[in-house]
Each structure stands twice: as structure tokens, then as C-alpha cells.
Tab-separated table of C-alpha atoms in Angstrom:
chain	number	residue	atom	x	y	z
D	1	MET	CA	12.363	-9.284	10.298
D	2	SER	CA	12.985	-9.310	6.579
D	3	ALA	CA	11.561	-6.671	4.257
D	4	ASP	CA	11.482	-5.525	0.643
D	5	ALA	CA	9.892	-2.081	0.735
D	6	ASN	CA	9.294	0.121	-2.306
D	7	VAL	CA	7.508	3.430	-2.860
D	8	HIS	CA	6.738	5.273	-6.098
D	9	GLY	CA	4.370	7.976	-7.240
D	10	ALA	CA	3.904	11.745	-7.511
D	11	ALA	CA	2.707	13.730	-4.509
D	12	ILE	CA	1.940	17.424	-4.022
D	13	LEU	CA	0.884	17.700	-0.345
D	14	SER	CA	2.318	16.216	2.835
D	15	TYR	CA	0.823	12.885	3.878
D	16	GLU	CA	1.036	10.102	6.447
D	17	LYS	CA	-0.965	6.890	6.378
D	18	GLU	CA	-0.814	3.542	8.153
D	19	VAL	CA	-2.250	0.416	6.542
D	20	ASP	CA	-2.857	-2.930	8.248
D	21	LEU	CA	-2.227	-5.633	5.659
D	22	ILE	CA	-2.765	-8.935	7.513
D	23	SER	CA	-3.969	-9.744	11.039
D	24	GLU	CA	-4.011	-13.126	12.746
D	25	THR	CA	-5.062	-14.130	16.263
D	26	LEU	CA	-2.663	-16.618	17.831
D	27	ALA	CA	-3.290	-19.280	20.492
D	28	PRO	CA	-4.332	-17.727	23.858
D	29	ILE	CA	-1.902	-17.727	26.778
D	30	VAL	CA	-3.566	-18.734	30.063
D	31	ILE	CA	-1.907	-17.541	33.301
D	32	GLY	CA	-4.106	-18.589	36.216
D	33	PRO	CA	-7.386	-16.661	35.886
D	34	LEU	CA	-5.939	-14.369	33.185
D	35	VAL	CA	-6.262	-14.998	29.455
D	36	VAL	CA	-3.823	-13.145	27.197
D	37	VAL	CA	-4.686	-13.136	23.488
D	38	PRO	CA	-1.695	-12.510	21.149
D	39	VAL	CA	-2.609	-10.803	17.865
D	40	ALA	CA	0.024	-10.455	15.124
D	41	ASP	CA	-0.407	-7.820	12.387
D	42	VAL	CA	1.580	-7.038	9.267
D	43	THR	CA	1.544	-3.270	8.787
D	44	ALA	CA	2.815	-0.619	6.381
D	45	LYS	CA	3.244	3.120	6.779
D	46	LEU	CA	3.660	5.787	4.098
D	47	GLU	CA	4.668	9.376	4.769
D	48	GLY	CA	6.257	12.289	2.980
D	49	GLY	CA	6.100	15.950	2.064
D	50	ALA	CA	5.674	18.149	-0.993
D	51	SER	CA	7.370	16.135	-3.702
D	52	GLY	CA	7.746	15.454	-7.398
D	53	ARG	CA	7.845	12.076	-9.085
D	54	PHE	CA	9.914	9.426	-7.363
D	55	SER	CA	10.559	5.694	-7.177
D	56	SER	CA	12.712	4.101	-4.494
D	57	GLY	CA	13.074	1.209	-2.083
D	58	ILE	CA	15.317	-1.017	0.023
D	59	ASN	CA	15.610	-4.684	0.899
D	60	GLY	CA	17.289	-6.310	3.853
D	61	ARG	CA	17.047	-8.034	7.221
D	62	ALA	CA	17.248	-6.928	10.860
D	63	VAL	CA	17.183	-8.602	14.287
D	64	PHE	CA	16.534	-6.576	17.441
D	65	GLU	CA	14.982	-6.803	20.906
D	66	THR	CA	12.783	-4.518	22.993
D	67	SER	CA	10.092	-4.796	25.670
D	68	VAL	CA	7.309	-2.975	27.474
D	69	THR	CA	6.351	-3.632	31.100
D	70	VAL	CA	2.891	-2.860	32.442
D	71	SER	CA	2.144	-3.043	36.176
D	72	THR	CA	-0.642	-1.926	38.485
D	73	ASN	CA	2.102	-0.475	40.721
D	74	GLN	CA	3.175	2.009	38.010
D	75	SER	CA	1.170	4.864	36.537
D	76	GLN	CA	2.883	4.643	33.129
D	77	PRO	CA	4.195	1.691	31.090
D	78	GLN	CA	7.965	1.156	31.170
D	79	PHE	CA	9.568	1.004	27.733
D	80	GLU	CA	12.962	-0.510	26.996
D	81	ASP	CA	15.250	0.936	24.322
D	82	LEU	CA	15.869	-1.111	21.220
D	83	ALA	CA	18.848	-3.475	21.249
D	84	LEU	CA	20.043	-4.093	17.701
D	85	ARG	CA	21.525	-7.562	17.108
D	86	GLU	CA	21.919	-7.781	13.327
D	87	ILE	CA	21.209	-5.576	10.315
D	88	GLY	CA	21.901	-5.430	6.566
D	89	PHE	CA	20.165	-3.360	3.866
D	90	SER	CA	20.771	-2.622	0.186
D	91	PRO	CA	18.972	-0.229	-2.218
D	92	ASN	CA	16.444	-1.104	-4.888
D	93	ASP	CA	16.130	0.916	-8.110
D	94	THR	CA	15.799	4.645	-7.311
D	95	ARG	CA	14.699	7.408	-9.714
D	96	VAL	CA	13.782	10.986	-8.753
D	97	THR	CA	12.486	14.008	-10.686
D	98	LEU	CA	12.892	17.449	-9.096
D	99	HIS	CA	12.060	17.256	-5.367
D	100	ALA	CA	11.104	14.256	-3.236
D	101	ASP	CA	10.518	13.560	0.429
D	102	ALA	CA	9.023	10.138	1.024
D	103	LYS	CA	9.286	7.252	3.443
D	104	ILE	CA	7.846	3.742	3.485
D	105	GLY	CA	8.003	1.178	6.251
D	106	VAL	CA	6.863	-2.446	6.242
D	107	GLY	CA	6.894	-4.538	9.397
D	108	SER	CA	4.881	-6.186	12.119
D	109	ARG	CA	2.927	-5.376	15.284
D	110	LEU	CA	2.467	-7.781	18.186
D	111	ASN	CA	-0.483	-7.155	20.520
D	112	LEU	CA	-0.810	-8.958	23.880
D	113	LEU	CA	-4.426	-8.319	24.828
D	114	LEU	CA	-5.854	-9.241	28.233
D	115	PHE	CA	-9.218	-10.903	27.515
D	116	GLY	CA	-8.877	-9.503	23.974
D	117	VAL	CA	-9.382	-5.806	24.857
D	118	THR	CA	-6.351	-4.329	26.664
D	119	GLY	CA	-2.611	-4.779	26.807
D	120	PRO	CA	0.783	-3.744	25.442
D	121	TYR	CA	1.855	-3.787	21.825
D	122	ALA	CA	5.096	-3.369	19.917
D	123	THR	CA	5.459	-2.236	16.307
D	124	ALA	CA	8.654	-2.442	14.251
D	125	ARG	CA	9.148	-1.601	10.574
D	126	ALA	CA	12.034	-1.754	8.159
D	127	CYS	CA	12.046	1.644	6.452
D	128	ALA	CA	13.280	3.299	3.278
D	129	ARG	CA	13.505	7.103	3.197
D	130	ILE	CA	14.287	9.211	0.133
D	131	ALA	CA	15.315	12.884	0.381
D	132	ALA	CA	15.903	14.778	-2.867
D	133	ASN	CA	16.393	18.327	-4.121
D	134	VAL	CA	17.189	19.082	-7.759
D	135	LEU	CA	19.393	22.009	-6.691
D	136	ALA	CA	21.532	19.913	-4.302
D	137	SER	CA	24.516	17.686	-5.002
D	138	PRO	CA	24.050	14.776	-4.803
D	139	CYS	CA	20.424	15.350	-5.768
D	140	TRP	CA	18.973	12.412	-3.854
D	141	THR	CA	20.000	10.300	-0.872
D	142	LEU	CA	18.436	7.009	0.185
D	143	TYR	CA	18.388	6.023	3.850
D	144	SER	CA	17.369	2.741	5.481
D	145	GLY	CA	16.689	1.778	9.048
D	146	ILE	CA	14.135	0.582	11.568
D	147	ASP	CA	11.278	2.482	13.198
D	148	ALA	CA	9.796	1.013	16.370
D	149	GLU	CA	6.924	2.009	18.611
D	150	LEU	CA	5.746	0.598	21.936
D	151	GLY	CA	2.462	1.276	23.643
D	152	VAL	CA	-0.541	0.144	25.643
D	153	ARG	CA	-4.017	0.115	24.115
D	154	VAL	CA	-7.421	-0.280	25.793
D	155	THR	CA	-10.533	-0.808	23.663
D	156	THR	CA	-14.170	-1.670	24.241
D	157	PRO	CA	-15.870	-4.773	22.908
D	158	ALA	CA	-17.657	-4.252	19.612
D	159	ILE	CA	-20.635	-1.881	20.033
D	160	PRO	CA	-23.516	-1.895	17.538
D	161	VAL	CA	-23.202	0.929	14.949
D	162	LEU	CA	-20.151	2.499	16.660
D	163	GLY	CA	-17.942	-0.592	16.474
D	164	GLN	CA	-14.901	-0.986	18.720
D	165	LEU	CA	-13.943	2.235	20.530
D	166	VAL	CA	-10.415	3.103	21.696
D	167	LEU	CA	-10.449	4.235	25.353
D	168	VAL	CA	-6.698	4.531	25.998
D	169	ASP	CA	-3.752	4.523	23.605
D	170	VAL	CA	-0.471	5.359	25.357
D	171	ARG	CA	2.559	5.119	23.107
D	172	THR	CA	6.177	6.156	22.963
D	173	PRO	CA	7.426	8.502	20.259
D	174	ALA	CA	8.783	6.567	17.293
D	175	LEU	CA	12.109	4.962	18.209
D	176	SER	CA	14.655	4.994	15.386
D	177	ALA	CA	16.999	2.081	15.896
D	178	LEU	CA	18.978	3.024	12.800
D	179	ASP	CA	19.019	5.640	10.045
D	180	LEU	CA	21.763	4.611	7.649
D	181	GLU	CA	22.673	6.176	4.285
D	182	VAL	CA	22.795	3.435	1.652
D	183	ALA	CA	22.876	5.235	-1.724
D	184	SER	CA	22.809	8.617	-3.508
D	185	GLY	CA	22.549	9.866	-7.065
D	186	ASP	CA	21.466	12.506	-9.591
D	187	CYS	CA	17.923	13.670	-10.370
D	188	LYS	CA	16.407	14.170	-13.804
D	189	ALA	CA	14.897	17.648	-14.220
D	190	PRO	CA	12.557	17.795	-17.244
D	191	PRO	CA	13.197	20.896	-19.396
D	192	ASP	CA	9.576	22.092	-19.400
D	193	GLU	CA	9.044	22.000	-15.623
D	194	SER	CA	9.509	24.678	-12.971
D	195	THR	CA	12.587	24.204	-10.811
D	196	LEU	CA	10.670	25.292	-7.694
D	197	PRO	CA	9.183	22.709	-5.301
D	198	PRO	CA	5.668	21.535	-6.274
D	199	GLY	CA	3.024	23.872	-4.881
D	200	SER	CA	5.325	26.935	-5.071
D	201	GLY	CA	3.880	28.215	-8.342
D	202	PRO	CA	5.762	28.988	-11.562
D	203	ASP	CA	9.350	30.207	-11.573
D	204	ALA	CA	10.223	33.461	-13.394
D	205	ILE	CA	10.803	31.778	-16.771
D	206	ARG	CA	7.486	29.842	-16.744
D	207	PHE	CA	5.589	32.870	-15.431
D	208	ALA	CA	6.809	34.981	-18.361
D	209	ASN	CA	6.497	32.172	-20.916
D	210	PRO	CA	3.828	29.645	-19.883
D	211	THR	CA	4.194	26.209	-21.469
D	212	TYR	CA	0.528	25.160	-21.297
D	213	THR	CA	-2.524	26.132	-23.341
D	214	PRO	CA	-5.234	27.968	-21.351
D	215	TRP	CA	-8.533	26.124	-21.221
D	216	SER	CA	-12.158	26.562	-20.183
D	217	ARG	CA	-14.795	23.872	-19.678
D	218	THR	CA	-18.301	23.535	-18.298
D	219	PHE	CA	-19.608	20.368	-16.693
D	220	ALA	CA	-23.299	19.522	-16.796
D	221	SER	CA	-25.154	18.810	-13.567
D	222	PRO	CA	-22.514	18.549	-10.858
D	223	ILE	CA	-24.609	21.109	-8.965
D	224	ASP	CA	-28.327	21.813	-8.921
D	225	ASP	CA	-29.238	24.946	-10.914
D	226	ILE	CA	-31.904	25.914	-8.368
D	227	PHE	CA	-29.395	25.838	-5.514
D	228	ALA	CA	-26.809	27.679	-7.590
D	229	GLY	CA	-29.204	30.531	-8.305
D	230	ARG	CA	-30.519	30.727	-4.776
D	231	PHE	CA	-27.096	30.930	-3.186
D	232	SER	CA	-25.536	33.136	-5.890
D	233	GLY	CA	-22.332	31.643	-7.035
D	234	GLY	CA	-22.205	27.864	-6.828
D	235	TYR	CA	-18.658	26.758	-6.046
D	236	VAL	CA	-16.632	29.076	-3.850
D	237	ASP	CA	-13.597	26.984	-2.924
D	238	LEU	CA	-10.881	25.117	-4.852
D	239	GLN	CA	-8.477	22.716	-3.137
D	240	ARG	CA	-5.479	20.855	-4.526
D	241	THR	CA	-5.326	17.133	-3.767
D	242	LEU	CA	-2.432	14.884	-2.856
D	243	ASP	CA	-2.087	13.569	-6.420
D	244	GLY	CA	-1.909	17.048	-8.000
D	245	HIS	CA	-5.564	17.252	-9.054
D	246	TYR	CA	-8.239	19.748	-7.950
D	247	VAL	CA	-11.542	19.460	-6.071
D	248	PRO	CA	-14.043	22.374	-6.183
D	249	SER	CA	-16.684	22.667	-3.483
D	250	GLY	CA	-19.104	25.152	-2.010
D	251	ARG	CA	-22.550	25.892	-0.766
D	252	ALA	CA	-24.351	24.862	-3.948
D	253	SER	CA	-22.606	21.626	-4.904
D	254	ASN	CA	-24.380	18.287	-4.748
D	255	ALA	CA	-21.460	16.136	-5.874
D	256	VAL	CA	-17.735	15.840	-5.272
D	257	VAL	CA	-15.823	16.437	-8.524
D	258	LYS	CA	-12.094	15.925	-9.165
D	259	LEU	CA	-10.411	17.629	-12.137
D	260	ASP	CA	-6.876	17.266	-13.453
D	261	GLU	CA	-4.409	20.017	-14.455
D	262	ASN	CA	-5.848	20.118	-17.982
D	263	GLY	CA	-9.465	20.418	-16.879
D	264	ALA	CA	-10.364	16.808	-17.679
D	265	LEU	CA	-12.815	15.093	-15.369
D	266	VAL	CA	-11.064	12.479	-13.192
D	267	TRP	CA	-14.253	11.398	-11.402
D	268	ALA	CA	-17.518	12.720	-9.997
D	269	ARG	CA	-19.233	11.193	-6.955
D	270	GLU	CA	-22.726	11.700	-5.581
D	271	LEU	CA	-22.966	11.184	-1.803
D	272	ARG	CA	-26.143	10.210	-0.005
D	273	THR	CA	-27.487	8.428	3.030
D	274	ASP	CA	-30.524	6.134	2.983
D	275	THR	CA	-32.823	9.181	3.033
D	276	ASP	CA	-30.862	12.299	2.077
D	277	TYR	CA	-28.427	13.705	-0.455
D	278	VAL	CA	-25.180	14.944	1.074
D	279	LEU	CA	-24.134	18.373	-0.222
D	280	PRO	CA	-20.360	18.832	0.174
D	281	ARG	CA	-19.580	22.318	1.512
D	282	ARG	CA	-15.805	22.010	1.924
D	283	VAL	CA	-13.485	19.268	0.623
D	284	PRO	CA	-9.868	19.740	1.816
D	285	SER	CA	-7.162	17.084	1.906
D	286	SER	CA	-6.357	15.241	5.115
D	287	ASP	CA	-2.893	14.309	6.360
D	288	ASP	CA	-3.588	10.589	5.897
D	289	ALA	CA	-3.882	10.841	2.094
D	290	GLU	CA	-7.693	11.079	2.049
D	291	LEU	CA	-10.281	13.819	1.414
D	292	LEU	CA	-12.405	15.368	4.163
D	293	VAL	CA	-15.979	16.468	3.400
D	294	VAL	CA	-18.187	18.535	5.730
D	295	SER	CA	-21.951	18.704	5.137
D	296	ARG	CA	-25.318	19.299	6.764
D	297	ILE	CA	-28.158	16.804	6.525
D	298	PRO	CA	-31.667	16.957	8.041
D	299	THR	CA	-30.790	14.357	10.692
D	300	ALA	CA	-27.454	15.877	11.752
D	301	PRO	CA	-26.150	19.480	11.693
D	302	ILE	CA	-22.560	18.330	11.042
D	303	LEU	CA	-21.632	15.355	8.884
D	304	LEU	CA	-17.923	14.606	8.460
D	305	THR	CA	-17.070	12.158	5.671
D	306	ARG	CA	-13.739	10.674	4.618
D	307	LEU	CA	-13.151	9.780	0.977
D	308	ALA	CA	-10.307	7.847	-0.586
D	309	GLN	CA	-8.546	9.518	-3.521
D	310	ASP	CA	-10.831	7.583	-5.897
D	311	GLY	CA	-13.934	9.089	-4.238
D	312	SER	CA	-15.071	6.002	-2.305
D	313	VAL	CA	-16.283	6.480	1.282
D	314	THR	CA	-13.983	5.207	4.037
D	315	ASP	CA	-15.858	6.671	7.039
D	316	ALA	CA	-18.786	8.959	7.874
D	317	ARG	CA	-19.634	10.433	11.301
D	318	ALA	CA	-22.551	12.640	12.342
D	319	TYR	CA	-22.206	15.158	15.182
D	320	ASP	CA	-25.374	16.233	16.982
D	321	VAL	CA	-25.428	19.427	19.051
D	322	ALA	CA	-29.125	19.342	19.884
D	323	GLY	CA	-30.069	21.418	22.909
D	324	SER	CA	-27.286	23.983	22.489
D	325	SER	CA	-27.787	27.655	21.696
D	326	CYS	CA	-26.243	27.274	18.228
D	327	GLY	CA	-27.891	26.064	15.056
D	328	VAL	CA	-24.547	25.204	13.493
D	329	ASN	CA	-23.703	26.185	9.931
D	330	PRO	CA	-20.329	24.568	9.027
D	331	VAL	CA	-18.174	26.575	6.617
D	332	GLY	CA	-14.555	25.830	7.635
D	333	LEU	CA	-12.748	22.466	7.672
D	334	VAL	CA	-9.109	21.415	8.114
D	335	SER	CA	-7.242	18.265	9.143
D	336	ASP	CA	-5.852	18.345	12.695
D	337	GLY	CA	-2.710	16.460	11.637
D	338	ALA	CA	-3.425	13.550	13.985
D	339	GLY	CA	-6.170	11.601	12.234
D	340	GLY	CA	-9.000	14.016	13.065
D	341	ALA	CA	-10.371	17.355	11.903
D	342	TRP	CA	-11.332	20.859	13.018
D	343	VAL	CA	-14.736	22.160	11.874
D	344	ALA	CA	-15.818	25.777	12.391
D	345	GLY	CA	-18.666	28.010	11.343
D	346	SER	CA	-21.421	30.344	12.407
D	347	CYS	CA	-24.681	29.767	14.251
D	348	ASP	CA	-28.002	30.233	12.477
D	349	GLY	CA	-29.801	31.133	15.698
D	350	GLY	CA	-29.645	31.193	19.486
D	351	GLU	CA	-27.353	33.095	21.808
D	352	ALA	CA	-24.052	31.858	20.345
D	353	GLN	CA	-22.620	33.413	17.189
D	354	ALA	CA	-20.105	30.748	16.147
D	355	PHE	CA	-18.827	27.267	16.987
D	356	LEU	CA	-15.647	25.171	16.848
D	357	LEU	CA	-15.671	21.365	16.708
D	358	HIS	CA	-12.645	19.128	17.193
D	359	ALA	CA	-13.450	15.702	15.782
D	360	GLY	CA	-10.331	13.976	17.104
D	361	ARG	CA	-9.185	10.434	16.539
D	362	ASP	CA	-9.655	9.545	20.209
D	363	GLY	CA	-12.274	12.071	21.341
D	364	THR	CA	-14.622	14.877	20.338
D	365	SER	CA	-14.998	18.397	21.762
D	366	LEU	CA	-17.275	21.260	20.778
D	367	TRP	CA	-17.339	24.884	21.879
D	368	THR	CA	-19.741	27.737	21.123
D	369	LEU	CA	-18.329	31.252	20.765
D	370	HIS	CA	-20.331	34.138	22.201
D	371	SER	CA	-19.614	37.695	21.072
D	372	GLU	CA	-21.337	40.575	19.325
D	373	PHE	CA	-22.191	39.772	15.714
D	374	LEU	CA	-19.353	37.272	15.305
D	375	ARG	CA	-19.045	35.168	12.160
D	376	ILE	CA	-16.380	32.488	11.668
D	377	ASP	CA	-15.391	31.922	8.023
D	378	LEU	CA	-12.065	30.084	8.276
D	379	VAL	CA	-10.254	27.517	10.404
D	380	GLU	CA	-6.591	26.529	9.990
D	381	ARG	CA	-4.259	24.318	12.013
D	382	ILE	CA	-1.261	25.667	13.908
D	383	GLY	CA	0.569	22.729	15.460
D	384	SER	CA	-2.011	20.846	17.515
D	385	ASP	CA	-4.226	23.932	17.943
D	386	ALA	CA	-6.826	25.603	15.742
D	387	PHE	CA	-6.741	29.163	14.404
D	388	VAL	CA	-10.128	30.670	13.501
D	389	ALA	CA	-10.797	33.895	11.631
D	390	GLY	CA	-13.931	35.762	10.730
D	391	ARG	CA	-15.760	39.044	11.134
D	392	GLU	CA	-17.261	40.987	13.998
D	393	ARG	CA	-19.573	43.962	13.669
D	394	ARG	CA	-19.633	46.247	16.685
D	395	ALA	CA	-22.897	47.891	17.741
D	396	GLY	CA	-23.358	51.316	16.130
D	397	ARG	CA	-20.280	51.023	13.858
D	398	ILE	CA	-19.287	48.828	10.963
D	399	ARG	CA	-15.573	48.589	10.235
D	400	ARG	CA	-14.961	48.840	6.527
D	401	CYS	CA	-12.600	49.964	3.788
D	402	GLY	CA	-13.430	52.853	1.486
D	403	PRO	CA	-12.374	53.491	-2.153
D	404	ARG	CA	-9.115	55.256	-2.911
D	405	ALA	CA	-7.435	56.241	-6.155
D	406	MET	CA	-5.223	53.625	-7.781
D	407	GLY	CA	-1.516	54.046	-7.111
D	408	ASP	CA	-1.771	56.341	-4.080
D	409	ALA	CA	0.978	56.067	-1.491
D	410	GLY	CA	0.537	53.045	0.699
D	411	CYS	CA	-1.796	51.281	-1.715
D	412	PRO	CA	-0.079	48.970	-4.242
D	413	PRO	CA	-1.780	49.109	-7.653
D	414	ALA	CA	-3.383	46.001	-9.074
D	415	LEU	CA	-1.405	44.332	-11.902
D	416	TRP	CA	-4.531	43.275	-13.767
D	417	SER	CA	-8.146	42.400	-13.106
D	418	GLY	CA	-10.937	41.036	-15.225
D	419	ARG	CA	-14.480	39.735	-15.254
D	420	ARG	CA	-15.236	36.336	-16.805
D	421	ALA	CA	-18.815	35.375	-17.675
D	422	LEU	CA	-20.562	32.591	-19.574
D	423	GLU	CA	-22.652	33.911	-22.454
D	424	ARG	CA	-26.340	33.246	-21.987
D	425	ARG	CA	-28.475	32.672	-25.040
D	426	ARG	CA	-31.655	34.680	-25.355
D	427	ARG	CA	-34.884	33.125	-26.502
D	428	ARG	CA	-38.290	34.623	-27.158
D	429	ARG	CA	-41.163	33.788	-24.848
D	430	GLY	CA	-44.196	35.657	-26.174
D	431	ASN	CA	-43.134	39.322	-26.393
D	432	ARG	CA	-40.354	38.972	-23.829
D	433	ALA	CA	-36.781	37.810	-24.152
D	434	ALA	CA	-35.832	35.244	-21.511
D	435	ARG	CA	-32.360	34.147	-20.488
D	436	ALA	CA	-31.552	30.487	-21.033
D	437	PRO	CA	-29.645	28.572	-18.377
D	438	PRO	CA	-25.832	28.764	-18.543
D	439	LEU	CA	-23.956	26.275	-20.668
D	440	GLY	CA	-23.060	24.214	-17.611
D	441	ALA	CA	-23.572	24.169	-13.878
D	442	LEU	CA	-19.855	23.973	-13.058
D	443	TRP	CA	-17.423	26.233	-14.909
D	444	ALA	CA	-13.682	25.647	-14.562
D	445	PHE	CA	-10.958	27.514	-16.438
D	446	LYS	CA	-7.193	28.062	-16.293
D	447	PRO	CA	-5.866	31.411	-17.640
D	448	PHE	CA	-2.309	32.743	-17.712
D	449	ALA	CA	-1.294	34.078	-14.307
D	450	ARG	CA	0.800	36.871	-15.828
D	451	ASP	CA	-2.122	38.683	-17.523
D	452	GLY	CA	-5.263	36.534	-17.198
D	453	PHE	CA	-5.299	35.721	-20.926
D	454	LEU	CA	-7.801	33.103	-22.067
D	455	ASP	CA	-9.051	32.949	-25.677
D	456	PHE	CA	-12.757	32.019	-25.526
D	457	LEU	CA	-14.689	30.759	-28.520
D	458	ALA	CA	-17.139	33.383	-29.785
D	459	GLY	CA	-20.543	33.165	-28.139
D	460	THR	CA	-19.484	30.842	-25.334
D	461	ALA	CA	-17.885	33.146	-22.755
D	462	SER	CA	-16.579	36.682	-22.412
D	463	ALA	CA	-13.608	38.367	-20.730
D	464	ASP	CA	-13.751	42.079	-19.889
D	465	PRO	CA	-11.422	44.386	-17.959
D	466	LEU	CA	-12.594	45.068	-14.426
D	467	GLY	CA	-11.655	48.352	-12.799
D	468	ILE	CA	-10.450	47.801	-9.250
D	469	ALA	CA	-9.613	50.740	-6.995
D	470	SER	CA	-7.069	50.362	-4.231
D	471	LEU	CA	-8.657	50.562	-0.801
D	472	ASP	CA	-7.902	52.949	2.027
D	473	CYS	CA	-8.494	50.682	4.996
D	474	SER	CA	-9.982	52.293	8.086
D	475	MET	CA	-9.869	49.170	10.267
D	476	THR	CA	-8.095	49.271	13.600
D	477	ALA	CA	-6.845	46.386	15.729
D	478	SER	CA	-8.381	45.710	19.123
D	479	ASP	CA	-9.142	42.723	21.311
D	480	ALA	CA	-12.541	41.146	20.774
D	481	ASN	CA	-14.518	39.947	23.778
D	482	VAL	CA	-15.286	36.345	22.860
D	483	GLU	CA	-16.696	33.903	25.406
D	484	VAL	CA	-15.926	30.226	24.768
D	485	VAL	CA	-18.447	27.729	26.174
D	486	PRO	CA	-17.956	23.918	26.103
D	487	VAL	CA	-20.970	22.030	24.741
D	488	SER	CA	-21.679	18.309	24.811
D	489	VAL	CA	-21.801	16.607	21.434
D	490	ALA	CA	-23.137	13.186	20.442
D	491	VAL	CA	-21.354	11.151	17.779
D	492	LYS	CA	-22.781	8.366	15.641
D	493	SER	CA	-21.730	6.432	12.569
D	494	VAL	CA	-23.643	7.065	9.355
D	495	ALA	CA	-24.232	4.673	6.463
D	496	LEU	CA	-23.261	6.665	3.382
D	497	THR	CA	-22.779	5.678	-0.249
D	498	SER	CA	-20.613	7.222	-2.976
D	499	THR	CA	-22.032	6.702	-6.464
D	500	PRO	CA	-19.973	7.490	-9.603
D	501	ARG	CA	-21.563	10.006	-11.977
D	502	THR	CA	-21.010	10.737	-15.658
D	503	LEU	CA	-20.899	14.431	-16.621
D	504	ASP	CA	-21.202	16.057	-20.051
D	505	VAL	CA	-18.305	18.413	-20.804
D	506	ALA	CA	-18.246	21.427	-23.127
D	507	ALA	CA	-15.227	23.590	-24.046
D	508	GLN	CA	-15.152	27.414	-24.301
D	509	THR	CA	-11.534	27.950	-25.461
D	510	ALA	CA	-10.266	28.259	-29.025
D	511	THR	CA	-8.508	25.215	-30.466
């Protein structure tokens, strides 16, 4: 293979994504009654970690051999190690700011499919990997090499609505034929940036002397005012995206909105099926550089949607748990790190109090959790498993925390606290004064972390001190009796559209 692979950008979160560029079916190979269909693909793979801005790449050529043997006399495929025959790589232009951890591979995959549905495959990519740390010397190092993967894949023929399903996908771990250092150099640290890795927050100098101007903006109509009032609070969650922007979401939102660091609107998308609006409840980032959205619609209690970073829909799946003892109410969502997602939440009715759904790449599992007054509010990933957290109220006793004087032993005092509120204009309606709607349905602001300072324009918003007492916690730790029950779940594809929206923006900060 020959390759010229380059990667550049600015990433905040870890990511891994494979992209098939070109696919071509070759002439069938007939062996007696068997028909083997070779399919050749050109593929690319991007992966990396928390990083700053970077640009890097390699070019070169490699020749190697490997094989996979599949037999009905063996329970597992037999994979041969790579035999490297020839290799030569050189670096392309490389520039790094602060920290970087990125890898790109471009190569090919050969599939030998029996009757077009099952058979072995081999993937090989020429790779460039950049590792950089502004505090190290040299700051960055560029590596080149080859990643290879062998496996056996079994799929179904195309099924209406569901498409082609993967039944078996047995593969080796990635085989690194070579990981060779080809270049190193110095990074460029901008003077107005924190020296900590992206996502770590400000360093001591930037915390004491922020270099940005605080801002406050309202956005018209990203959520429905009726829903916002009914559910008291609108957006309740804020997630950072792979490209360093922010996506708010919550129980009252009816659109997915992405904002940049300065509060400017990047895009707003309205999601809907043929019959229903899709209200995004949680919008975290996935490990494959996309956004995950969990929702409820009248025809399905759980709708899991994947969005590209520009807000377009890449996939939508509905999960039906009809007949179970749980009317599911999804509130927690996290990527499983393997192309799927964990969804958790509470039950609106029935015997079960909570549920956990694993929407995996190659299969789906759902469990209901039975306990006494159990509510699940959070799900996080630990390795390949899920960690859930919530609340449980025992019969006859409610565990709680009571007020305690600020600064008492064992209770650290709060540094600062404040209440922020949009000013509501009053208007006369007969002999009564009525409150007008807030200036905007979505309010986003960025104050100083050191003291919460934000200079609002008069009459637009207010900032008042908020007295917070330290809490004397009376909770005790004990095992909870939770029964986990497997439940069958039906999965179906959903036709879903993502329509761009234009929002009016108003500012509340002094200029």
C-alpha cells in the first residue's frame, strides 16, 4: 500500500471514528457449489484524546503479508501474524499548539464473502500518530506505522426498514506491524492560553486574571415557553462537544442548540419524525465524534438519535418496552465507548422503579430495577460497564441533610454564591400588573469563575448574593436491595429529519 495521511484540527474530547471512503465489488470466485464475492474498501480511521490545535501527517509505502483461515473443524478463526516485507515513511508538515494526541490511518479492507453475506476480512492502514505536551522536551513526536486487523463477519441480507444486520463479527485486536518515530519538534504556546490540558479549566494565572469578557445572551424560541413554565427550569444540562463548543439540553427543550465559547449561536436544529416533534432530553458527545440525543415520542418510549457535529441526523433508533412493568422516563445517557450507548432513567408506573438500556452496536439489552422508591438520575461508563446513581427513599424515613452554620468544623465554607435572574417587564392589564414573558426562552451566560462577576445592562438581568449554609449531612451508607430483571426490547429504525432554525439573539452584558 501507499498512503499520504494528514490530520489537522482542534479537539477537546476523546474520539474514534472509522469512515469507509470507497467500496467496490470484484468478480466472484466460484469454487464448485460455493460462490465467494470479494469486496474491496478504502477506509480511514481517526482517533485521539483531549488535545489542542494540531496539524500533522506522513507519506510512504509498505508491503506486508498476513492471512486468516476459517474452517468448520475449528471453533475460532486462525489469524497469522503480519510479515513485513518493505516499508518507508517520511513526515509531512507538523505544527502543534499546547497538547495533542491524535492518530489517522488510511488503508484498505478486503472482504471475502460467501454468497455475499459471510466470510473473513483483513484491514490494513498506514498510520500517522502525533503525541505532544507543551511541558515536555521535545514537545511533539510524530510516529508512523501500520495497523492491521483480521476478522470474520456474518450479516443478514438487506431487511426492509432495518437494513443489513450484523450477526457475528469476530476480530483480532489491532495488530501493530510497526510504530516508528519519524520526527519531533517544538510546540507554540500562545501567551493568552492556559498551560493546562484542554478541559482542565484555567490555571492559577488565568483564574486570578481572566482574559475574556463575561457575556450574557438570550435566544428566542429554542424551547417552548409553555413547556418551560410547566417543568420549571427549561434547560438543566450543559455538555461540551468535541470541537470545544457547548450544547444545552433538558426536559423543556424542543431543539438542539450549539453555542461557541463566546456565546454565539453555531447552529440550531429542530428534530421531528413524520408525525411528532422530538424533544431532546440529554445531548452528550459520543466516542465516534458525534452527538447522542435521547428523547420520548408518542410511538416509542425511548428514541436514540445520532447527530453529526453540524447537527444533521446520521441514525435514529426507537426502543419499545411495551408489556413491561415500567413506563420508561429516560433521563441519563452516555456513550458505551464501543459504538453504542447506555440509557437510564425512572419508571412512570408499574412495579419497577427504574430501568437501564444498553443500545449496543451488535445487540440490545434492557433491565428493570425493582426496589423501594428508587429513582435513577445518572448513568456513566466505567470500562465496558455502566455505573448508575440516583435516590432511594426508605419507608418511614427520608434521608436528608439539615442546615448548619457556615464555617463549622467539617463543613467547608462556600467561596461565593449568587442568584441570577432575567428582569421581567410589568404591564398593566385592567387594574392588575401582569408579568411579561422573559426576554428569551434560552438564557446562556459566562461569568468569572473566581467571583461570579458579570456586568448586566440595567433592566435586562440582575445578580444578587445568595446565602448558602453549609450542610450537616445525616446520611449513612448501607446496601440497597435492588432486583434486576431482564426485559425484552424491540428495536426499529425511525425516519427523522433535522431542520436548521434561525434564532433571535439579545445581549444582557455591558459593552
